[in-house]
Amino acid sequence: MKISVIIPTYNSAKTIEDTIKSIADQKWPDIQVIIQDGGSTDGTRGIVERYPEAVSGWQSEPDKGIYDAMNKGIKRAAGEVVAILNSDDTWLPNTLERVASVFSCNPDVGMVSGSIEVWEDSPNGAKVILKSSLLHLHKGLTIQHPATFVRRNVYNRVGLFNTSYRIGADYDFVLRCMEANIP
């Protein structure tokens, strides 16, 4: 099962290397990494070019925001499963192996989401400032991009992210999946 990972970027030189390394460290053998950049001017491209074995495709062009970049990446994706990993996020080892196992064992499942932890550096050391999971949907919190994996055919069925939203297009996408009874 090929997994396409879309990384939307814009001036991400400070964080993109850790993101790429976390994908390169995955044990899953069939990964397509697509970096969809919005025209960075801070050296992001130079960092990405250091990892030709890890990055399958790089495109840098102006976009209309993160959801437009995500949609462009999804359109280029060849994998059966699509993940969106923001350019300042990382995955734990074996994330893709675990996700592929869930999809393989559950062929009718269209979307898988896990928990995330948001860390903040502080003078007293790093601390967790947010934990989020599907259990928080009833509170109005949506699933988080770095922990969400979607079968490509779900995008064909319910559509891409609505770029008329400046924020919240991910929540809109989840609602459309729920309305379409995507398991």
PDB file of C-alpha atoms in Angstrom:
ATOM      1  CA  MET A   1       0.000   0.000   0.000  1.00  0.00           C
ATOM      2  CA  LYS A   2       1.515   3.289  -1.119  1.00  0.00           C
ATOM      3  CA  ILE A   3       1.079   6.190   1.299  1.00  0.00           C
ATOM      4  CA  SER A   4       1.376   9.722  -0.082  1.00  0.00           C
ATOM      5  CA  VAL A   5       2.485  12.358   2.402  1.00  0.00           C
ATOM      6  CA  ILE A   6       1.645  15.954   1.520  1.00  0.00           C
ATOM      7  CA  ILE A   7       3.712  18.640   3.252  1.00  0.00           C
ATOM      8  CA  PRO A   8       2.392  22.170   2.657  1.00  0.00           C
ATOM      9  CA  THR A   9       5.182  24.678   3.286  1.00  0.00           C
ATOM     10  CA  TYR A  10       5.859  28.368   3.283  1.00  0.00           C
ATOM     11  CA  ASN A  11       9.111  29.753   4.692  1.00  0.00           C
ATOM     12  CA  SER A  12       9.662  26.613   6.763  1.00  0.00           C
ATOM     13  CA  ALA A  13      13.480  26.541   6.848  1.00  0.00           C
ATOM     14  CA  LYS A  14      13.539  26.303  10.654  1.00  0.00           C
ATOM     15  CA  THR A  15      11.343  23.197  10.848  1.00  0.00           C
ATOM     16  CA  ILE A  16      11.173  21.317   7.530  1.00  0.00           C
ATOM     17  CA  GLU A  17      14.300  19.222   8.122  1.00  0.00           C
ATOM     18  CA  ASP A  18      12.879  17.569  11.254  1.00  0.00           C
ATOM     19  CA  THR A  19       9.648  16.879   9.372  1.00  0.00           C
ATOM     20  CA  ILE A  20      11.465  15.219   6.461  1.00  0.00           C
ATOM     21  CA  LYS A  21      13.657  13.184   8.824  1.00  0.00           C
ATOM     22  CA  SER A  22      10.620  11.895  10.716  1.00  0.00           C
ATOM     23  CA  ILE A  23       9.188  10.584   7.438  1.00  0.00           C
ATOM     24  CA  ALA A  24      12.526   9.150   6.275  1.00  0.00           C
ATOM     25  CA  ASP A  25      12.770   7.284   9.595  1.00  0.00           C
ATOM     26  CA  GLN A  26       9.477   5.470   8.993  1.00  0.00           C
ATOM     27  CA  LYS A  27       9.786   1.732   8.389  1.00  0.00           C
ATOM     28  CA  TRP A  28       7.061   1.670   5.733  1.00  0.00           C
ATOM     29  CA  PRO A  29       8.620   0.879   2.309  1.00  0.00           C
ATOM     30  CA  ASP A  30       6.220   2.607  -0.100  1.00  0.00           C
ATOM     31  CA  ILE A  31       6.071   6.329   0.685  1.00  0.00           C
ATOM     32  CA  GLN A  32       5.577   9.224  -1.714  1.00  0.00           C
ATOM     33  CA  VAL A  33       6.549  12.571  -0.166  1.00  0.00           C
ATOM     34  CA  ILE A  34       5.165  15.651  -1.923  1.00  0.00           C
ATOM     35  CA  ILE A  35       6.243  19.068  -0.726  1.00  0.00           C
ATOM     36  CA  GLN A  36       3.850  21.753  -1.921  1.00  0.00           C
ATOM     37  CA  ASP A  37       5.512  25.090  -1.243  1.00  0.00           C
ATOM     38  CA  GLY A  38       3.856  28.486  -1.484  1.00  0.00           C
ATOM     39  CA  GLY A  39       6.926  30.329  -2.792  1.00  0.00           C
ATOM     40  CA  SER A  40       9.298  30.282   0.179  1.00  0.00           C
ATOM     41  CA  THR A  41      12.150  32.799   0.271  1.00  0.00           C
ATOM     42  CA  ASP A  42      13.936  31.672   3.454  1.00  0.00           C
ATOM     43  CA  GLY A  43      16.046  28.730   2.267  1.00  0.00           C
ATOM     44  CA  THR A  44      13.371  26.050   2.569  1.00  0.00           C
ATOM     45  CA  ARG A  45      14.201  24.785  -0.926  1.00  0.00           C
ATOM     46  CA  GLY A  46      17.898  24.295  -0.111  1.00  0.00           C
ATOM     47  CA  ILE A  47      17.033  22.173   2.910  1.00  0.00           C
ATOM     48  CA  VAL A  48      14.561  20.062   0.936  1.00  0.00           C
ATOM     49  CA  GLU A  49      17.162  19.506  -1.806  1.00  0.00           C
ATOM     50  CA  ARG A  50      19.454  17.836   0.775  1.00  0.00           C
ATOM     51  CA  TYR A  51      16.996  14.912   0.920  1.00  0.00           C
ATOM     52  CA  PRO A  52      16.476  13.723  -2.672  1.00  0.00           C
ATOM     53  CA  GLU A  53      16.050  10.117  -1.532  1.00  0.00           C
ATOM     54  CA  ALA A  54      13.246  11.080   0.871  1.00  0.00           C
ATOM     55  CA  VAL A  55      11.325  13.680  -1.160  1.00  0.00           C
ATOM     56  CA  SER A  56       9.493  12.387  -4.239  1.00  0.00           C
ATOM     57  CA  GLY A  57       8.256  15.731  -5.496  1.00  0.00           C
ATOM     58  CA  TRP A  58       8.759  19.416  -4.811  1.00  0.00           C
ATOM     59  CA  GLN A  59       6.660  22.193  -6.274  1.00  0.00           C
ATOM     60  CA  SER A  60       7.023  25.843  -5.336  1.00  0.00           C
ATOM     61  CA  GLU A  61       4.475  28.301  -6.632  1.00  0.00           C
ATOM     62  CA  PRO A  62       2.153  30.911  -5.184  1.00  0.00           C
ATOM     63  CA  ASP A  63      -0.999  29.505  -3.647  1.00  0.00           C
ATOM     64  CA  LYS A  64      -4.123  30.832  -1.978  1.00  0.00           C
ATOM     65  CA  GLY A  65      -3.222  29.500   1.465  1.00  0.00           C
ATOM     66  CA  ILE A  66      -2.688  26.192   3.213  1.00  0.00           C
ATOM     67  CA  TYR A  67      -5.880  24.523   1.954  1.00  0.00           C
ATOM     68  CA  ASP A  68      -5.003  25.358  -1.647  1.00  0.00           C
ATOM     69  CA  ALA A  69      -1.520  23.897  -1.098  1.00  0.00           C
ATOM     70  CA  MET A  70      -3.027  20.775   0.455  1.00  0.00           C
ATOM     71  CA  ASN A  71      -5.423  20.362  -2.486  1.00  0.00           C
ATOM     72  CA  LYS A  72      -2.583  20.750  -5.003  1.00  0.00           C
ATOM     73  CA  GLY A  73      -0.625  18.065  -3.189  1.00  0.00           C
ATOM     74  CA  ILE A  74      -3.606  15.717  -2.993  1.00  0.00           C
ATOM     75  CA  LYS A  75      -4.126  16.076  -6.757  1.00  0.00           C
ATOM     76  CA  ARG A  76      -0.497  14.966  -7.273  1.00  0.00           C
ATOM     77  CA  ALA A  77      -0.757  12.047  -4.840  1.00  0.00           C
ATOM     78  CA  ALA A  78      -0.409   8.529  -6.223  1.00  0.00           C
ATOM     79  CA  GLY A  79      -0.932   6.643  -2.977  1.00  0.00           C
ATOM     80  CA  GLU A  80      -3.985   4.704  -1.904  1.00  0.00           C
ATOM     81  CA  VAL A  81      -3.753   6.568   1.401  1.00  0.00           C
ATOM     82  CA  VAL A  82      -3.020  10.297   1.732  1.00  0.00           C
ATOM     83  CA  ALA A  83      -1.574  11.985   4.799  1.00  0.00           C
ATOM     84  CA  ILE A  84      -1.018  15.677   5.376  1.00  0.00           C
ATOM     85  CA  LEU A  85       1.906  16.513   7.625  1.00  0.00           C
ATOM     86  CA  ASN A  86       2.487  20.185   8.333  1.00  0.00           C
ATOM     87  CA  SER A  87       6.035  21.439   7.865  1.00  0.00           C
ATOM     88  CA  ASP A  88       6.549  21.928  11.603  1.00  0.00           C
ATOM     89  CA  ASP A  89       5.201  18.521  12.674  1.00  0.00           C
ATOM     90  CA  THR A  90       6.825  15.116  13.117  1.00  0.00           C
ATOM     91  CA  TRP A  91       5.643  11.537  13.458  1.00  0.00           C
ATOM     92  CA  LEU A  92       6.664   8.923  15.961  1.00  0.00           C
ATOM     93  CA  PRO A  93       8.566   5.922  14.555  1.00  0.00           C
ATOM     94  CA  ASN A  94       6.358   3.251  12.951  1.00  0.00           C
ATOM     95  CA  THR A  95       3.430   5.643  12.492  1.00  0.00           C
ATOM     96  CA  LEU A  96       2.927   4.660   8.851  1.00  0.00           C
ATOM     97  CA  GLU A  97       3.324   0.957   9.600  1.00  0.00           C
ATOM     98  CA  ARG A  98       0.560   1.179  12.200  1.00  0.00           C
ATOM     99  CA  VAL A  99      -1.706   3.213   9.902  1.00  0.00           C
ATOM    100  CA  ALA A 100      -1.206   0.810   6.984  1.00  0.00           C
ATOM    101  CA  SER A 101      -2.073  -2.088   9.272  1.00  0.00           C
ATOM    102  CA  VAL A 102      -5.362  -0.447  10.267  1.00  0.00           C
ATOM    103  CA  PHE A 103      -6.316   0.188   6.637  1.00  0.00           C
ATOM    104  CA  SER A 104      -5.265  -3.316   5.550  1.00  0.00           C
ATOM    105  CA  CYS A 105      -7.297  -4.980   8.299  1.00  0.00           C
ATOM    106  CA  ASN A 106     -10.305  -2.713   7.670  1.00  0.00           C
ATOM    107  CA  PRO A 107     -10.773  -2.303   3.899  1.00  0.00           C
ATOM    108  CA  ASP A 108     -14.054  -0.397   4.330  1.00  0.00           C
ATOM    109  CA  VAL A 109     -12.500   2.286   6.537  1.00  0.00           C
ATOM    110  CA  GLY A 110     -11.969   5.548   4.654  1.00  0.00           C
ATOM    111  CA  MET A 111     -10.285   7.663   7.297  1.00  0.00           C
ATOM    112  CA  VAL A 112      -8.065   6.966  10.300  1.00  0.00           C
ATOM    113  CA  SER A 113      -7.183   9.559  12.900  1.00  0.00           C
ATOM    114  CA  GLY A 114      -5.039   9.385  15.986  1.00  0.00           C
ATOM    115  CA  SER A 115      -4.054  11.599  18.861  1.00  0.00           C
ATOM    116  CA  ILE A 116      -1.548  14.429  18.820  1.00  0.00           C
ATOM    117  CA  GLU A 117       0.440  16.253  21.422  1.00  0.00           C
ATOM    118  CA  VAL A 118       1.475  19.875  20.997  1.00  0.00           C
ATOM    119  CA  TRP A 119       4.679  20.753  22.812  1.00  0.00           C
ATOM    120  CA  GLU A 120       5.959  24.162  23.766  1.00  0.00           C
ATOM    121  CA  ASP A 121       9.491  25.054  24.776  1.00  0.00           C
ATOM    122  CA  SER A 122       9.621  27.087  27.942  1.00  0.00           C
ATOM    123  CA  PRO A 123      12.359  28.257  30.328  1.00  0.00           C
ATOM    124  CA  ASN A 124      11.463  25.357  32.642  1.00  0.00           C
ATOM    125  CA  GLY A 125      11.630  22.747  29.863  1.00  0.00           C
ATOM    126  CA  ALA A 126       9.259  21.450  27.198  1.00  0.00           C
ATOM    127  CA  LYS A 127       5.670  20.859  28.192  1.00  0.00           C
ATOM    128  CA  VAL A 128       2.538  19.520  26.558  1.00  0.00           C
ATOM    129  CA  ILE A 129       0.032  22.316  25.935  1.00  0.00           C
ATOM    130  CA  LEU A 130      -2.628  20.378  23.985  1.00  0.00           C
ATOM    131  CA  LYS A 131      -3.705  16.796  23.514  1.00  0.00           C
ATOM    132  CA  SER A 132      -6.316  16.174  20.859  1.00  0.00           C
ATOM    133  CA  SER A 133      -8.139  13.138  19.504  1.00  0.00           C
ATOM    134  CA  LEU A 134     -11.428  12.159  17.850  1.00  0.00           C
ATOM    135  CA  LEU A 135     -12.974  12.167  21.316  1.00  0.00           C
ATOM    136  CA  HIS A 136     -12.805  15.967  21.191  1.00  0.00           C
ATOM    137  CA  LEU A 137     -15.045  16.345  18.104  1.00  0.00           C
ATOM    138  CA  HIS A 138     -18.105  16.893  20.297  1.00  0.00           C
ATOM    139  CA  LYS A 139     -16.313  19.919  21.805  1.00  0.00           C
ATOM    140  CA  GLY A 140     -15.899  21.504  18.381  1.00  0.00           C
ATOM    141  CA  LEU A 141     -12.255  20.510  18.001  1.00  0.00           C
ATOM    142  CA  THR A 142     -11.494  18.853  14.710  1.00  0.00           C
ATOM    143  CA  ILE A 143      -9.108  16.069  13.902  1.00  0.00           C
ATOM    144  CA  GLN A 144      -5.549  17.233  13.345  1.00  0.00           C
ATOM    145  CA  HIS A 145      -3.716  16.976  10.011  1.00  0.00           C
ATOM    146  CA  PRO A 146      -0.578  15.238  11.282  1.00  0.00           C
ATOM    147  CA  ALA A 147      -2.649  12.420  12.787  1.00  0.00           C
ATOM    148  CA  THR A 148      -5.181  11.959   9.974  1.00  0.00           C
ATOM    149  CA  PHE A 149      -4.894   9.522   7.080  1.00  0.00           C
ATOM    150  CA  VAL A 150      -7.491   9.354   4.297  1.00  0.00           C
ATOM    151  CA  ARG A 151      -8.014   6.886   1.467  1.00  0.00           C
ATOM    152  CA  ARG A 152      -7.572   8.722  -1.811  1.00  0.00           C
ATOM    153  CA  ASN A 153     -11.025   7.641  -3.009  1.00  0.00           C
ATOM    154  CA  VAL A 154     -12.623   9.560  -0.110  1.00  0.00           C
ATOM    155  CA  TYR A 155     -11.404  12.832  -1.664  1.00  0.00           C
ATOM    156  CA  ASN A 156     -12.912  11.688  -4.968  1.00  0.00           C
ATOM    157  CA  ARG A 157     -16.213  11.034  -3.191  1.00  0.00           C
ATOM    158  CA  VAL A 158     -16.600  14.092  -0.914  1.00  0.00           C
ATOM    159  CA  GLY A 159     -14.260  16.583  -2.573  1.00  0.00           C
ATOM    160  CA  LEU A 160     -11.133  18.423  -1.547  1.00  0.00           C
ATOM    161  CA  PHE A 161     -10.709  21.142   1.070  1.00  0.00           C
ATOM    162  CA  ASN A 162     -12.922  24.193   0.537  1.00  0.00           C
ATOM    163  CA  THR A 163     -10.483  27.027  -0.186  1.00  0.00           C
ATOM    164  CA  SER A 164     -13.089  29.695   0.516  1.00  0.00           C
ATOM    165  CA  TYR A 165     -12.412  29.022   4.209  1.00  0.00           C
ATOM    166  CA  ARG A 166      -9.387  30.769   5.686  1.00  0.00           C
ATOM    167  CA  ILE A 167      -9.563  28.413   8.672  1.00  0.00           C
ATOM    168  CA  GLY A 168     -11.832  25.468   9.394  1.00  0.00           C
ATOM    169  CA  ALA A 169     -11.776  23.768   5.990  1.00  0.00           C
ATOM    170  CA  ASP A 170     -10.493  20.639   7.716  1.00  0.00           C
ATOM    171  CA  TYR A 171     -13.535  20.656  10.002  1.00  0.00           C
ATOM    172  CA  ASP A 172     -15.774  21.151   6.953  1.00  0.00           C
ATOM    173  CA  PHE A 173     -14.066  18.168   5.292  1.00  0.00           C
ATOM    174  CA  VAL A 174     -14.702  15.955   8.333  1.00  0.00           C
ATOM    175  CA  LEU A 175     -18.369  17.002   8.397  1.00  0.00           C
ATOM    176  CA  ARG A 176     -18.736  16.142   4.706  1.00  0.00           C
ATOM    177  CA  CYS A 177     -17.179  12.734   5.402  1.00  0.00           C
ATOM    178  CA  MET A 178     -19.648  12.183   8.225  1.00  0.00           C
ATOM    179  CA  GLU A 179     -22.573  13.234   6.011  1.00  0.00           C
ATOM    180  CA  ALA A 180     -21.371  10.757   3.363  1.00  0.00           C
ATOM    181  CA  ASN A 181     -21.149   8.015   6.025  1.00  0.00           C
ATOM    182  CA  ILE A 182     -17.426   7.524   5.472  1.00  0.00           C
ATOM    183  CA  PRO A 183     -16.312   5.037   8.134  1.00  0.00           C
TER     184      PRO A 183
END
